[in-house]
Amino acid sequence: MINSPTLTDAAVARIAAIAEKQAKPAILRLSVEGGGCSGFQYKFGLADAAESDDAISEKDGVKLLVDPVSLDLVAGSTVDFVESLGGAAFRVENPQAAAGCGCGSSFGI
């Protein structure tokens, strides 16, 4: 069984706040696409519901969905929400990423 990514408390709070503001369920979809400065890039978006083949992790009523193809690339990761001088963003702490970039949304394996 592949380890689904997990959410930090900061990510849970941010997802819940965004979902409430948009009157949507507190469900974040994490996917991986080719591209970015290191080969792959993370993509985030609110989802209305899970697909039948999604990996689902849940914390405090907030769900994180990952499709099967992306799951291989983000297994064991932690999704966090970070606020800094450069802005606020979701960040993936991915133990599989061999290379990253300054933007924090791109990685290589």
Short mmCIF file of N, CA and C in Angstrom, two decimals:
data_model
loop_
_atom_site.label_atom_id
_atom_site.label_comp_id
_atom_site.label_asym_id
_atom_site.label_seq_id
_atom_site.Cartn_x
_atom_site.Cartn_y
_atom_site.Cartn_z
N MET A 1 0.85 -1.19 0.00
CA MET A 1 0.00 0.00 0.00
C MET A 1 0.88 1.25 0.00
N ILE A 2 0.63 2.15 -0.90
CA ILE A 2 1.39 3.39 -0.99
C ILE A 2 0.89 4.37 0.06
N ASN A 3 1.83 5.06 0.71
CA ASN A 3 1.47 6.06 1.71
C ASN A 3 0.87 7.29 1.05
N SER A 4 -0.39 7.58 1.34
CA SER A 4 -1.01 8.79 0.84
C SER A 4 -0.37 10.00 1.52
N PRO A 5 -0.27 11.12 0.80
CA PRO A 5 0.23 12.34 1.44
C PRO A 5 -0.67 12.74 2.61
N THR A 6 -0.09 13.46 3.56
CA THR A 6 -0.84 13.93 4.72
C THR A 6 -0.89 15.45 4.73
N LEU A 7 -1.79 15.99 5.52
CA LEU A 7 -1.97 17.44 5.65
C LEU A 7 -1.48 17.91 7.01
N THR A 8 -0.85 19.09 7.05
CA THR A 8 -0.48 19.70 8.32
C THR A 8 -1.70 20.47 8.84
N ASP A 9 -1.65 20.87 10.11
CA ASP A 9 -2.73 21.66 10.69
C ASP A 9 -2.93 22.97 9.93
N ALA A 10 -1.82 23.60 9.50
CA ALA A 10 -1.90 24.87 8.76
C ALA A 10 -2.62 24.66 7.43
N ALA A 11 -2.33 23.56 6.74
CA ALA A 11 -2.99 23.26 5.46
C ALA A 11 -4.47 22.99 5.67
N VAL A 12 -4.80 22.23 6.72
CA VAL A 12 -6.21 21.94 7.03
C VAL A 12 -6.99 23.23 7.26
N ALA A 13 -6.42 24.13 8.06
CA ALA A 13 -7.10 25.39 8.37
C ALA A 13 -7.31 26.22 7.11
N ARG A 14 -6.30 26.28 6.24
CA ARG A 14 -6.41 27.08 5.01
C ARG A 14 -7.42 26.50 4.04
N ILE A 15 -7.39 25.18 3.87
CA ILE A 15 -8.35 24.53 2.96
C ILE A 15 -9.77 24.76 3.45
N ALA A 16 -9.99 24.60 4.76
CA ALA A 16 -11.33 24.81 5.33
C ALA A 16 -11.79 26.25 5.11
N ALA A 17 -10.89 27.21 5.29
CA ALA A 17 -11.25 28.62 5.11
C ALA A 17 -11.60 28.93 3.65
N ILE A 18 -10.81 28.42 2.71
CA ILE A 18 -11.08 28.65 1.29
C ILE A 18 -12.39 27.99 0.89
N ALA A 19 -12.60 26.76 1.33
CA ALA A 19 -13.83 26.03 0.99
C ALA A 19 -15.06 26.76 1.52
N GLU A 20 -14.97 27.26 2.75
CA GLU A 20 -16.10 27.97 3.34
C GLU A 20 -16.40 29.25 2.55
N LYS A 21 -15.36 29.97 2.18
CA LYS A 21 -15.52 31.21 1.43
C LYS A 21 -16.17 30.96 0.07
N GLN A 22 -15.82 29.82 -0.55
CA GLN A 22 -16.35 29.49 -1.87
C GLN A 22 -17.59 28.59 -1.80
N ALA A 23 -18.06 28.30 -0.60
CA ALA A 23 -19.22 27.44 -0.38
C ALA A 23 -19.05 26.09 -1.10
N LYS A 24 -17.88 25.50 -0.91
CA LYS A 24 -17.57 24.20 -1.51
C LYS A 24 -17.17 23.24 -0.39
N PRO A 25 -17.14 21.94 -0.68
CA PRO A 25 -16.65 20.99 0.32
C PRO A 25 -15.16 21.23 0.58
N ALA A 26 -14.70 20.87 1.78
CA ALA A 26 -13.29 21.05 2.15
C ALA A 26 -12.48 19.87 1.61
N ILE A 27 -12.30 19.87 0.28
CA ILE A 27 -11.59 18.79 -0.39
C ILE A 27 -10.55 19.42 -1.32
N LEU A 28 -9.27 19.12 -1.07
CA LEU A 28 -8.19 19.62 -1.90
C LEU A 28 -7.67 18.50 -2.78
N ARG A 29 -7.53 18.77 -4.08
CA ARG A 29 -6.93 17.80 -5.00
C ARG A 29 -5.50 18.21 -5.27
N LEU A 30 -4.58 17.26 -5.07
CA LEU A 30 -3.17 17.45 -5.39
C LEU A 30 -2.86 16.56 -6.59
N SER A 31 -2.31 17.16 -7.63
CA SER A 31 -1.89 16.36 -8.78
C SER A 31 -0.51 16.81 -9.21
N VAL A 32 0.13 15.98 -10.01
CA VAL A 32 1.47 16.26 -10.50
C VAL A 32 1.40 16.28 -12.02
N GLU A 33 1.99 17.32 -12.62
CA GLU A 33 2.03 17.45 -14.07
C GLU A 33 3.47 17.58 -14.52
N GLY A 34 3.74 17.20 -15.75
CA GLY A 34 5.06 17.43 -16.31
C GLY A 34 5.24 18.92 -16.52
N GLY A 35 6.46 19.40 -16.33
CA GLY A 35 6.73 20.83 -16.53
C GLY A 35 7.41 21.42 -15.33
N GLY A 36 7.37 22.72 -15.23
CA GLY A 36 8.05 23.40 -14.13
C GLY A 36 9.54 23.43 -14.38
N CYS A 37 10.28 24.07 -13.50
CA CYS A 37 11.72 24.23 -13.72
C CYS A 37 12.52 23.00 -13.35
N SER A 38 11.92 22.01 -12.70
CA SER A 38 12.67 20.80 -12.31
C SER A 38 12.11 19.51 -12.90
N GLY A 39 11.16 19.59 -13.82
CA GLY A 39 10.65 18.38 -14.48
C GLY A 39 9.20 18.06 -14.17
N PHE A 40 8.79 18.24 -12.91
CA PHE A 40 7.40 18.03 -12.51
C PHE A 40 6.94 19.24 -11.72
N GLN A 41 5.63 19.49 -11.73
CA GLN A 41 5.11 20.55 -10.89
C GLN A 41 3.83 20.11 -10.20
N TYR A 42 3.63 20.65 -9.01
CA TYR A 42 2.44 20.34 -8.23
C TYR A 42 1.30 21.24 -8.67
N LYS A 43 0.10 20.69 -8.67
CA LYS A 43 -1.09 21.47 -9.00
C LYS A 43 -2.12 21.23 -7.90
N PHE A 44 -2.70 22.32 -7.39
CA PHE A 44 -3.70 22.24 -6.33
C PHE A 44 -5.01 22.82 -6.82
N GLY A 45 -6.13 22.26 -6.34
CA GLY A 45 -7.44 22.83 -6.64
C GLY A 45 -8.49 22.21 -5.73
N LEU A 46 -9.53 22.96 -5.47
CA LEU A 46 -10.64 22.40 -4.70
C LEU A 46 -11.41 21.43 -5.57
N ALA A 47 -11.91 20.38 -4.97
CA ALA A 47 -12.70 19.38 -5.70
C ALA A 47 -14.08 19.29 -5.06
N ASP A 48 -15.06 18.89 -5.86
CA ASP A 48 -16.41 18.72 -5.34
C ASP A 48 -16.59 17.34 -4.72
N ALA A 49 -15.87 16.35 -5.27
CA ALA A 49 -15.98 14.98 -4.77
C ALA A 49 -14.78 14.17 -5.25
N ALA A 50 -14.58 13.03 -4.64
CA ALA A 50 -13.49 12.14 -5.02
C ALA A 50 -13.87 11.32 -6.25
N GLU A 51 -12.88 10.97 -7.05
CA GLU A 51 -13.07 10.02 -8.14
C GLU A 51 -12.93 8.62 -7.55
N SER A 52 -13.42 7.62 -8.24
CA SER A 52 -13.42 6.26 -7.69
C SER A 52 -12.03 5.70 -7.43
N ASP A 53 -11.02 6.17 -8.18
CA ASP A 53 -9.67 5.62 -8.00
C ASP A 53 -8.73 6.54 -7.22
N ASP A 54 -9.24 7.61 -6.65
CA ASP A 54 -8.42 8.54 -5.86
C ASP A 54 -7.95 7.92 -4.56
N ALA A 55 -6.72 8.27 -4.16
CA ALA A 55 -6.27 8.00 -2.80
C ALA A 55 -6.79 9.16 -1.96
N ILE A 56 -7.34 8.86 -0.80
CA ILE A 56 -7.95 9.89 0.04
C ILE A 56 -7.32 9.84 1.43
N SER A 57 -6.86 10.99 1.89
CA SER A 57 -6.46 11.09 3.29
C SER A 57 -7.29 12.20 3.90
N GLU A 58 -7.59 12.08 5.18
CA GLU A 58 -8.48 13.03 5.83
C GLU A 58 -7.92 13.43 7.19
N LYS A 59 -8.08 14.71 7.50
CA LYS A 59 -7.67 15.21 8.80
C LYS A 59 -8.65 16.30 9.22
N ASP A 60 -9.25 16.13 10.38
CA ASP A 60 -10.19 17.12 10.92
C ASP A 60 -11.29 17.50 9.94
N GLY A 61 -11.78 16.51 9.17
CA GLY A 61 -12.88 16.75 8.24
C GLY A 61 -12.47 17.31 6.90
N VAL A 62 -11.19 17.58 6.69
CA VAL A 62 -10.68 18.07 5.41
C VAL A 62 -10.04 16.90 4.68
N LYS A 63 -10.38 16.76 3.39
CA LYS A 63 -9.86 15.64 2.61
C LYS A 63 -8.82 16.10 1.61
N LEU A 64 -7.84 15.25 1.38
CA LEU A 64 -6.82 15.45 0.35
C LEU A 64 -6.96 14.30 -0.64
N LEU A 65 -7.16 14.62 -1.91
CA LEU A 65 -7.32 13.63 -2.96
C LEU A 65 -6.09 13.62 -3.86
N VAL A 66 -5.66 12.42 -4.25
CA VAL A 66 -4.54 12.28 -5.18
C VAL A 66 -4.89 11.18 -6.17
N ASP A 67 -4.75 11.47 -7.47
CA ASP A 67 -5.03 10.46 -8.49
C ASP A 67 -3.92 9.40 -8.49
N PRO A 68 -4.19 8.22 -9.04
CA PRO A 68 -3.22 7.11 -8.96
C PRO A 68 -1.87 7.41 -9.61
N VAL A 69 -1.84 8.13 -10.72
CA VAL A 69 -0.58 8.44 -11.40
C VAL A 69 0.25 9.39 -10.54
N SER A 70 -0.37 10.43 -10.01
CA SER A 70 0.34 11.39 -9.17
C SER A 70 0.78 10.77 -7.85
N LEU A 71 0.01 9.81 -7.35
CA LEU A 71 0.31 9.20 -6.05
C LEU A 71 1.71 8.58 -6.01
N ASP A 72 2.13 7.96 -7.12
CA ASP A 72 3.46 7.37 -7.17
C ASP A 72 4.55 8.43 -6.93
N LEU A 73 4.29 9.67 -7.34
CA LEU A 73 5.29 10.74 -7.25
C LEU A 73 5.24 11.51 -5.94
N VAL A 74 4.14 11.40 -5.20
CA VAL A 74 4.00 12.17 -3.95
C VAL A 74 3.77 11.29 -2.72
N ALA A 75 3.92 9.98 -2.87
CA ALA A 75 3.72 9.07 -1.74
C ALA A 75 4.63 9.47 -0.58
N GLY A 76 4.07 9.49 0.62
CA GLY A 76 4.84 9.82 1.80
C GLY A 76 5.06 11.31 2.03
N SER A 77 4.48 12.15 1.18
CA SER A 77 4.67 13.60 1.29
C SER A 77 3.77 14.21 2.35
N THR A 78 4.11 15.43 2.72
CA THR A 78 3.28 16.23 3.61
C THR A 78 2.93 17.53 2.91
N VAL A 79 1.64 17.88 2.90
CA VAL A 79 1.19 19.14 2.31
C VAL A 79 1.03 20.15 3.44
N ASP A 80 1.71 21.28 3.30
CA ASP A 80 1.70 22.32 4.31
C ASP A 80 1.22 23.62 3.67
N PHE A 81 0.82 24.58 4.50
CA PHE A 81 0.49 25.92 4.01
C PHE A 81 1.44 26.87 4.71
N VAL A 82 2.19 27.62 3.92
CA VAL A 82 3.24 28.48 4.44
C VAL A 82 2.98 29.93 4.04
N GLU A 83 3.10 30.82 5.02
CA GLU A 83 3.01 32.25 4.73
C GLU A 83 4.37 32.88 5.00
N SER A 84 4.86 33.64 4.03
CA SER A 84 6.16 34.30 4.18
C SER A 84 6.11 35.65 3.48
N LEU A 85 7.22 36.36 3.50
CA LEU A 85 7.29 37.65 2.82
C LEU A 85 7.02 37.51 1.33
N GLY A 86 7.39 36.38 0.76
CA GLY A 86 7.19 36.13 -0.66
C GLY A 86 5.77 35.77 -1.02
N GLY A 87 4.90 35.61 -0.04
CA GLY A 87 3.51 35.25 -0.30
C GLY A 87 3.10 34.03 0.50
N ALA A 88 1.91 33.58 0.23
CA ALA A 88 1.36 32.42 0.92
C ALA A 88 1.08 31.33 -0.11
N ALA A 89 1.40 30.09 0.24
CA ALA A 89 1.21 29.01 -0.73
C ALA A 89 1.20 27.65 -0.03
N PHE A 90 0.56 26.70 -0.71
CA PHE A 90 0.67 25.32 -0.28
C PHE A 90 2.04 24.81 -0.72
N ARG A 91 2.69 24.04 0.14
CA ARG A 91 4.00 23.47 -0.16
C ARG A 91 3.93 21.97 0.06
N VAL A 92 4.62 21.23 -0.77
CA VAL A 92 4.69 19.79 -0.62
C VAL A 92 6.10 19.43 -0.16
N GLU A 93 6.19 18.80 1.00
CA GLU A 93 7.46 18.28 1.48
C GLU A 93 7.52 16.83 1.01
N ASN A 94 8.25 16.63 -0.07
CA ASN A 94 8.26 15.34 -0.76
C ASN A 94 9.59 14.62 -0.54
N PRO A 95 9.58 13.50 0.21
CA PRO A 95 10.82 12.77 0.47
C PRO A 95 11.41 12.13 -0.79
N GLN A 96 10.62 12.01 -1.86
CA GLN A 96 11.10 11.41 -3.10
C GLN A 96 11.80 12.40 -4.01
N ALA A 97 11.58 13.69 -3.78
CA ALA A 97 12.13 14.71 -4.68
C ALA A 97 13.64 14.79 -4.54
N ALA A 98 14.35 14.51 -5.61
CA ALA A 98 15.81 14.57 -5.59
C ALA A 98 16.29 15.99 -5.88
N ALA A 99 15.45 16.77 -6.55
CA ALA A 99 15.80 18.16 -6.88
C ALA A 99 14.56 19.01 -6.73
N GLY A 100 14.78 20.25 -6.39
CA GLY A 100 13.67 21.18 -6.26
C GLY A 100 14.06 22.51 -6.86
N CYS A 101 13.24 23.51 -6.63
CA CYS A 101 13.57 24.83 -7.15
C CYS A 101 13.13 25.87 -6.13
N GLY A 102 13.50 27.07 -6.35
CA GLY A 102 13.19 28.15 -5.42
C GLY A 102 11.71 28.43 -5.25
N CYS A 103 10.92 28.15 -6.27
CA CYS A 103 9.50 28.45 -6.18
C CYS A 103 8.76 27.48 -5.29
N GLY A 104 9.33 26.29 -5.06
CA GLY A 104 8.72 25.31 -4.17
C GLY A 104 7.56 24.56 -4.78
N SER A 105 7.24 24.82 -6.05
CA SER A 105 6.12 24.11 -6.66
C SER A 105 6.58 23.18 -7.77
N SER A 106 7.88 23.02 -7.93
CA SER A 106 8.43 22.18 -8.97
C SER A 106 9.47 21.24 -8.34
N PHE A 107 9.59 20.04 -8.90
CA PHE A 107 10.55 19.08 -8.35
C PHE A 107 11.00 18.08 -9.41
N GLY A 108 12.06 17.39 -9.13
CA GLY A 108 12.57 16.32 -9.99
C GLY A 108 12.82 15.09 -9.15
N ILE A 109 12.78 13.94 -9.80
CA ILE A 109 13.00 12.66 -9.10
C ILE A 109 14.20 11.96 -9.71
#
